[in-house]
Short mmCIF file of C-alpha atoms and ligand atoms in Angstrom, two decimals:
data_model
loop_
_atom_site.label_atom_id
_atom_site.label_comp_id
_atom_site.label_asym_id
_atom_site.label_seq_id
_atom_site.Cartn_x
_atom_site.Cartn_y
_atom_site.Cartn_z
CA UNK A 17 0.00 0.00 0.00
CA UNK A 18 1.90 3.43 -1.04
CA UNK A 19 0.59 5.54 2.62
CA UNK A 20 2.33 8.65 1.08
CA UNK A 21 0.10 8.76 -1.92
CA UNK A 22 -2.49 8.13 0.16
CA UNK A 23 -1.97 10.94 2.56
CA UNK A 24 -1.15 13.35 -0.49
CA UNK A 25 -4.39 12.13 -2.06
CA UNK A 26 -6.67 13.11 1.22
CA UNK A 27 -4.84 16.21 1.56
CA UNK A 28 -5.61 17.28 -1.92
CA UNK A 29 -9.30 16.37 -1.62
CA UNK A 30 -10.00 17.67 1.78
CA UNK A 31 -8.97 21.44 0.40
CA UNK A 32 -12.48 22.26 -0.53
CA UNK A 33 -13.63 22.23 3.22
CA UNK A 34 -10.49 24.31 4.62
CA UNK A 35 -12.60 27.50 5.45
CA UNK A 36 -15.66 25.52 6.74
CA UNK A 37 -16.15 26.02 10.64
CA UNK A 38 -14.41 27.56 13.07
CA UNK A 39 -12.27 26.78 16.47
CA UNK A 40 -13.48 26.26 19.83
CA UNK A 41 -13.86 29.80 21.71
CA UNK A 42 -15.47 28.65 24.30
CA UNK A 43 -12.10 28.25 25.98
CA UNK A 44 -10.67 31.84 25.63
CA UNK A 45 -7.06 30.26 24.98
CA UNK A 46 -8.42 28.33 21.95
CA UNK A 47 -9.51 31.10 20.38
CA UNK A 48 -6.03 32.38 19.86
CA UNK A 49 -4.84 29.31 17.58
CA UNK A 50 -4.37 30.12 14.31
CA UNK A 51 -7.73 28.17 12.83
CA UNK A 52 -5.91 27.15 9.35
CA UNK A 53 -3.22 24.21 10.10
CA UNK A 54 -4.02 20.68 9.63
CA UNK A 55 -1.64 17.67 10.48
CA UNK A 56 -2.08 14.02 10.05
CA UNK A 57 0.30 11.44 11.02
CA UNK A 58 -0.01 7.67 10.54
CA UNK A 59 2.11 5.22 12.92
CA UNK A 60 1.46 1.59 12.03
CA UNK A 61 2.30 -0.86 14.19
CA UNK A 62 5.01 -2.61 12.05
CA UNK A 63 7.28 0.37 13.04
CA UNK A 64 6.62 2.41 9.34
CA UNK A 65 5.45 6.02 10.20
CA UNK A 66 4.14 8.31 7.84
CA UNK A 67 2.83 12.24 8.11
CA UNK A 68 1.79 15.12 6.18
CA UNK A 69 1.39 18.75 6.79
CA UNK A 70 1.45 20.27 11.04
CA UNK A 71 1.80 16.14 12.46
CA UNK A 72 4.55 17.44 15.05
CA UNK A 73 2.90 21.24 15.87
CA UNK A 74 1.52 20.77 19.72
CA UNK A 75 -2.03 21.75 19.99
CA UNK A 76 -4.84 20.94 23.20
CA UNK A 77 -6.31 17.62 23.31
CA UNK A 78 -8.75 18.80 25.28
CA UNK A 79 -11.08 15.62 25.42
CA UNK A 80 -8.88 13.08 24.11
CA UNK A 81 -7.48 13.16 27.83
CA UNK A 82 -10.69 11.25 28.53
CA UNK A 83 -9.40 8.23 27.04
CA UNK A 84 -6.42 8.37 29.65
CA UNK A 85 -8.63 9.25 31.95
CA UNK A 86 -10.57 6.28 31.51
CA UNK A 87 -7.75 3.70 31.30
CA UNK A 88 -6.43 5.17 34.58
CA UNK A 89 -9.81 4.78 36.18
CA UNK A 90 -10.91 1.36 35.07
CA UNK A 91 -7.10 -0.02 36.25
CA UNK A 92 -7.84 1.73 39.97
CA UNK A 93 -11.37 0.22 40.64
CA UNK A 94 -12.31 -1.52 37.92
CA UNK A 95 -15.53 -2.81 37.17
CA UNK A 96 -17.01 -0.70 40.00
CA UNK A 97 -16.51 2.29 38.14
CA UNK A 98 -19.79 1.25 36.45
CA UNK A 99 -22.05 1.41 39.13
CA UNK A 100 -20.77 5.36 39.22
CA UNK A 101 -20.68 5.97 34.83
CA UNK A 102 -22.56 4.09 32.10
CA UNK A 103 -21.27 2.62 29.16
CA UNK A 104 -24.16 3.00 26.74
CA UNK A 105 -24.04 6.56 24.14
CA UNK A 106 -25.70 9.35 24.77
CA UNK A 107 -26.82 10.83 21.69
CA UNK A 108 -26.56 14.46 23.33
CA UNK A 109 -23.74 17.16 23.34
CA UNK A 110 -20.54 17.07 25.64
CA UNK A 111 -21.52 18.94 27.95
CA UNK A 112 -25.27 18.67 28.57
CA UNK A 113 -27.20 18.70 31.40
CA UNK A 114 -30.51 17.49 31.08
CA UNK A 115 -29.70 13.53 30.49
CA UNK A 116 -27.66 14.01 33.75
CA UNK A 117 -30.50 14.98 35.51
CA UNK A 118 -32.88 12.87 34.34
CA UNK A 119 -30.42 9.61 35.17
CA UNK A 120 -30.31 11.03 38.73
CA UNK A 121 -26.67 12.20 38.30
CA UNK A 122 -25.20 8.75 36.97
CA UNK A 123 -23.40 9.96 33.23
CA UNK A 124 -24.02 8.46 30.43
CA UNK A 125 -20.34 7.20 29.71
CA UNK A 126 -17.01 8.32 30.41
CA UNK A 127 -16.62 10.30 27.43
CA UNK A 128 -19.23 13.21 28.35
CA UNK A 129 -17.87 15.61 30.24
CA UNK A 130 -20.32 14.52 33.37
CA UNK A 131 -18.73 11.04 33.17
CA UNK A 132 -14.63 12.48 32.86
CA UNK A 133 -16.03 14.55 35.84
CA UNK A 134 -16.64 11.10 37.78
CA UNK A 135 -13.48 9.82 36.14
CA UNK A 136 -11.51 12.79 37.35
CA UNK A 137 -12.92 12.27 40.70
CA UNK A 138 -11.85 8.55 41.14
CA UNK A 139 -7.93 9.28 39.54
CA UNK A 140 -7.98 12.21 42.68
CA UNK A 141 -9.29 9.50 45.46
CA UNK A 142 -6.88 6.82 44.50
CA UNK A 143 -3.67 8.51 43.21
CA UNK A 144 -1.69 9.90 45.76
CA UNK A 145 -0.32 12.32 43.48
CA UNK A 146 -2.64 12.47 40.79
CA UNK A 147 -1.24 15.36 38.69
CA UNK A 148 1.89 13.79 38.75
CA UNK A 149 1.07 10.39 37.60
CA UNK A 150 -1.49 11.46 34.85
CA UNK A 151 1.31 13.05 33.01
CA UNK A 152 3.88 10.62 33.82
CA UNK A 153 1.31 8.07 32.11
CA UNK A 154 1.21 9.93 28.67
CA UNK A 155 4.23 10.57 28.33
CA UNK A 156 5.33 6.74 28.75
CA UNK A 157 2.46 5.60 26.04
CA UNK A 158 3.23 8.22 23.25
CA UNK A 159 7.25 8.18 24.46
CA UNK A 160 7.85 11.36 24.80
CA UNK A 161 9.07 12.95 28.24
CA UNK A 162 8.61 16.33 27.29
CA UNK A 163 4.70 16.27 26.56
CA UNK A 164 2.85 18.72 29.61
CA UNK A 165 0.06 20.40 30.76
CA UNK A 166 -0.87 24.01 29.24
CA UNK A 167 -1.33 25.67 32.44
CA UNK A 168 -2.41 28.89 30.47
CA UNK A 169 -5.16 26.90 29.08
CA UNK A 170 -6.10 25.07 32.33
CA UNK A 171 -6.87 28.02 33.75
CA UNK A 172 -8.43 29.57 30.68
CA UNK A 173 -11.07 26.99 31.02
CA UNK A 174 -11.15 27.01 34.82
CA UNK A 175 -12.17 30.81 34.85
CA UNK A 176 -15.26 30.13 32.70
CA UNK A 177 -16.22 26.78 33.27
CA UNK A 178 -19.55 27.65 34.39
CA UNK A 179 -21.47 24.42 32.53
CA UNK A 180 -18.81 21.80 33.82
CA UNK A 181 -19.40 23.11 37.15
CA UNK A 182 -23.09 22.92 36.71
CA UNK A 183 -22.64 19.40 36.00
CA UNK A 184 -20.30 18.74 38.70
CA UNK A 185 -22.58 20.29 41.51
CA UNK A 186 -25.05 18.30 39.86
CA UNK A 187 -22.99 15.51 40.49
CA UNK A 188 -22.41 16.28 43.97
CA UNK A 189 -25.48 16.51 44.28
CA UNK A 190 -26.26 12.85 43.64
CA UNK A 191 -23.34 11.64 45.66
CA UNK A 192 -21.69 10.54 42.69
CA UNK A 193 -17.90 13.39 43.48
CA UNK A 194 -16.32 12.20 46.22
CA UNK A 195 -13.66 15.78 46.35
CA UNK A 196 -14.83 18.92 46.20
CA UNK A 197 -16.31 20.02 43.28
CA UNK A 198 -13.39 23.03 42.99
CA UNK A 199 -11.27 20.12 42.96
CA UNK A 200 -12.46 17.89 40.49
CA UNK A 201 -13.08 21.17 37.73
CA UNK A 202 -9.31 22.31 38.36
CA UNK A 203 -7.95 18.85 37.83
CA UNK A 204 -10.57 18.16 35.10
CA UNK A 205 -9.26 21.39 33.65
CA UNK A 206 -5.79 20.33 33.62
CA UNK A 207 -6.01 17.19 32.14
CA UNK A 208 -7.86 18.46 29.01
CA UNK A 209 -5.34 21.41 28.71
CA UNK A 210 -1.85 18.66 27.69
CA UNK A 211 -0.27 19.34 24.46
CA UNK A 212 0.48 16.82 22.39
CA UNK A 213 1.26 16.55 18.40
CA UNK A 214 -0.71 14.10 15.54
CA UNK A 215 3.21 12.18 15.93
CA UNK A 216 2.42 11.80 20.27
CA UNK A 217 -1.21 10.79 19.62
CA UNK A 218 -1.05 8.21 17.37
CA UNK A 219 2.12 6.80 19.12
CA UNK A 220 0.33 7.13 22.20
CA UNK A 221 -3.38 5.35 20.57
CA UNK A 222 -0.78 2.58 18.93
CA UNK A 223 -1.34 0.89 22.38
CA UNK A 224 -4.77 0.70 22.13
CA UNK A 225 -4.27 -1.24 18.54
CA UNK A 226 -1.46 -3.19 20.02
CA UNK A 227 -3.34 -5.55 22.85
CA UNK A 228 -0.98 -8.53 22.61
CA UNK A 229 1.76 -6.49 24.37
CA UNK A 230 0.04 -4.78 27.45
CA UNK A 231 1.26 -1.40 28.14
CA UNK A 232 2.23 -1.15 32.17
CA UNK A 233 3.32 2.05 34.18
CA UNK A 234 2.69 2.78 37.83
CA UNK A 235 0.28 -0.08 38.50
CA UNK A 236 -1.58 0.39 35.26
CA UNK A 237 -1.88 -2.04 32.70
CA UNK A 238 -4.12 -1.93 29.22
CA UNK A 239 -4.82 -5.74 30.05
CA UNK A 240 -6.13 -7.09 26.66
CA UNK A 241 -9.37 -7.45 28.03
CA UNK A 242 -9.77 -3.64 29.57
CA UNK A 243 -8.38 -2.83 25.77
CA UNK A 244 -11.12 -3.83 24.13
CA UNK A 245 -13.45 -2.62 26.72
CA UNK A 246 -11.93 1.25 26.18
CA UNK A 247 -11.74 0.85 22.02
CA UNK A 248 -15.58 -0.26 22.32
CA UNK A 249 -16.62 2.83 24.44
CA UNK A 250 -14.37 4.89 21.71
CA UNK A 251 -16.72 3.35 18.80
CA UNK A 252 -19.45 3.88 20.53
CA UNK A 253 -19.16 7.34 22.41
CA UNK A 254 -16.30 9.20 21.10
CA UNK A 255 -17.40 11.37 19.24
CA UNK A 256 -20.56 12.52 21.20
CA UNK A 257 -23.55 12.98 19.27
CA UNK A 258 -21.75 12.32 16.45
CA UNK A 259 -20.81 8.90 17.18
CA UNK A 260 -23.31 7.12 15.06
CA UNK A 261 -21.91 9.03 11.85
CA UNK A 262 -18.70 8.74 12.77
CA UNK A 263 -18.69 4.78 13.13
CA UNK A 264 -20.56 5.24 9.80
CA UNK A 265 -18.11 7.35 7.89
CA UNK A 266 -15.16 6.20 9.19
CA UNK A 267 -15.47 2.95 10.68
CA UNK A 268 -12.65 3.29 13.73
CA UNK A 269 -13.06 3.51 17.24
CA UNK A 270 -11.47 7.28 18.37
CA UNK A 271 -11.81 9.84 20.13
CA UNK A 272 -12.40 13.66 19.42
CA UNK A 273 -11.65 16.92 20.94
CA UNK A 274 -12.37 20.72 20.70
CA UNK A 275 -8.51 21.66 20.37
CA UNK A 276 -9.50 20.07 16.75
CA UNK A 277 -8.06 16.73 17.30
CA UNK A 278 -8.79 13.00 16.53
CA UNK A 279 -7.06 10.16 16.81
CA UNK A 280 -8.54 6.76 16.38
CA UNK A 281 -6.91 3.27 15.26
CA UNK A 282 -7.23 -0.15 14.03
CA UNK A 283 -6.39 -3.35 16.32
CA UNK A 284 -3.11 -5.00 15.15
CA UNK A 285 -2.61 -2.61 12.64
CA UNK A 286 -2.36 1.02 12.83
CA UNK A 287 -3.22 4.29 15.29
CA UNK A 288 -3.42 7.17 12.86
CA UNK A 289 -4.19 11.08 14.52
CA UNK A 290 -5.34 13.89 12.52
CA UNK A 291 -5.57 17.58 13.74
CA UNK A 292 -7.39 20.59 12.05
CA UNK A 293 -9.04 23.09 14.89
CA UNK A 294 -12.13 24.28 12.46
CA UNK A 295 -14.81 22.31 14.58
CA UNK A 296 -18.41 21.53 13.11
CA UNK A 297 -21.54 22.37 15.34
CA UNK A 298 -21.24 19.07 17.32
CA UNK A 299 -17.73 19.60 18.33
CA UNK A 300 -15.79 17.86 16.27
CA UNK A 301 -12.85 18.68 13.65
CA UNK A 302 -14.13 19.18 10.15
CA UNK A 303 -11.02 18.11 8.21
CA UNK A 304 -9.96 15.91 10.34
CA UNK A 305 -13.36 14.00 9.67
CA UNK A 306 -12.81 13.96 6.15
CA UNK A 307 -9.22 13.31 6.01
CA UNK A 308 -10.28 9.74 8.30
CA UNK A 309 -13.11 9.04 6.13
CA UNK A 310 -11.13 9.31 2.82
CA UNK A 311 -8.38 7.22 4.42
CA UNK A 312 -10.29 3.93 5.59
CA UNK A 313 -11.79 4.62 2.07
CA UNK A 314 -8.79 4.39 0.22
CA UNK A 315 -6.77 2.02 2.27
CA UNK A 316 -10.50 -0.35 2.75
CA UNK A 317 -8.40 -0.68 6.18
CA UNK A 318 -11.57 -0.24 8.79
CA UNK A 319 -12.36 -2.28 11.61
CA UNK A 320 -15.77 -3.44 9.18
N1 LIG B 424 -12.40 20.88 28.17
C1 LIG B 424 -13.47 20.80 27.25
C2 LIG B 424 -14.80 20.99 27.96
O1 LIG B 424 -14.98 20.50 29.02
C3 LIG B 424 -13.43 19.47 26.55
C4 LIG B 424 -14.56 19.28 25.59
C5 LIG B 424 -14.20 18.55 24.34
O2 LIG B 424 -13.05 18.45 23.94
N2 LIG B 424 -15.22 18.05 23.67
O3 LIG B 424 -15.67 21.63 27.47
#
């Protein structure tokens, strides 16, 4: 399969859309990033890499940190995290409210903000130095000690995070926060605000295609078994209410965020992470979209 072609081929096609959208502003700090870059870098899991375009310019990955998140999470308690966070999608924005409060403050799944509030809250119970040992974690998977947090952008967020703290109270609420609520948005906060490149992400998601050698550090372990657990939840509820039409288009479990991120992959073959920050109204990158579409097209390398 010639992957450069491939890549130039997407790149060429996706130009029509390179105006369409716009970047988060939501966050103050992501309004600043210059809307028109787009990266894509493909790691497969024979060693070849290939990449096109900004694949080693750092950007947020804002929800993508979810997926860590998660991982973290389910290795600390395991299957009782599921009593706190469902697994099933929700088929409404990020960062609503009203399922929340209809399911009596349980979240949907752990890719909603209300259920990476819950997930936040278990990493702070159980880590005794939580901050610490989420970074230390993604730097190991994507190899690369000099990935960190954007405190800028943490606290960006943290000054106008007035939904997410609707949600958390809401939480609280229902008993399902066990720290304060100021300490679970900071955190929260912090772990959406890393930096990472298309290069970190897709080395990073390469151990979510790789399940036959389990990725360890600190206690945690992608176990084969809690591998295809988190790359099910990715199909199913990573890309919000776009999930459905994602699964559809592209055919990949991954995960989204507003920095204009994606990164999904394919078990025992590739993790591929694309980055564009024009956003459509549901959250999620608008090139980045295409560019993954177009390439499980062209390669006929999806997980269907
Ligand atoms: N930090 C962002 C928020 O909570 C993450 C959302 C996202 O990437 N979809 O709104």
């Amino acid at each position: 399969m010639n992957y450069r072609h491939i890549l130039e081929e997407i790149y060429r096609e996706i130009q029509p859309f390179a105006y369409e959208g716009k970047q988060a502003d939501y966050i103050p700090s992501l309004a600043q990033v210059n809307p028109d870059q787009f990266g894509i870098y493909l790691h497969l899991l024979d060693g070849e890499h290939y990449s096109l375009g900004e694949s080693e310019v750092n950007f947020s990955i804002q929800s993508i940190s979810k997926v860590f998140s998660l991982a973290i999470a389910l290795s600390l308690i395991g299957k009782q995290l599921w009593e706190r966070i469902g697994k099933e999608p929700s088929g409404s924005a990020f960062n609503s409210l009203v399922q929340l409060e209809y399911e009596h403050g349980k979240p949907r799944n752990p890719f909603i903000n209300a259920g990476a509030l819950v997930l936040t809250d278990v990493l702070l119970s159980h880590l005794e130095n939580p901050e610490d040992f989420f970074i230390s974690f993604v730097r190991k998977l994507a190899h690369n000690p000099a990935i960190d947090y954007s405190h800028e952008v943490a606290m960006s967020e943290y000054s106008c995070c007035y939904l997410n703290a609707s949600i958390a109270y809401l939480l609280k609420h229902h008993g399902n926060l066990q720290n304060s609520v100021d300490d679970v948005l900071r955190f929260y906060c912090l772990m959406c605000s890393v930096e990472m490149s298309c290069k970190d992400l897709a080395q990073a998601f390469s151990a979510f295609a790789r399940s036959n050698e389990p990725f360890s550090h600190g206690g945690v372990q992608l176990t084969p078994s809690r591998v295809k657990r988190i790359n099910a939840i990715m199909q199913t509820c990573g890309f919000y209410d776009e999930a459905g039409e994602f699964s559809f288009l592209v055919g990949l479990p991954g995960k989204s965020g507003v920095g204009g991120g994606i990164v999904a992959l394919c078990p025992a073959k590739y993790a591929i992470a694309v980055w564009s920050p024009r956003l459509n109204a549901r959250g999620n990158s608008i090139m980045g979209m295409k560019a993954l579409e177009l390439f499980t097209t062209l390669t006929t390398q999806s997980i269907f």
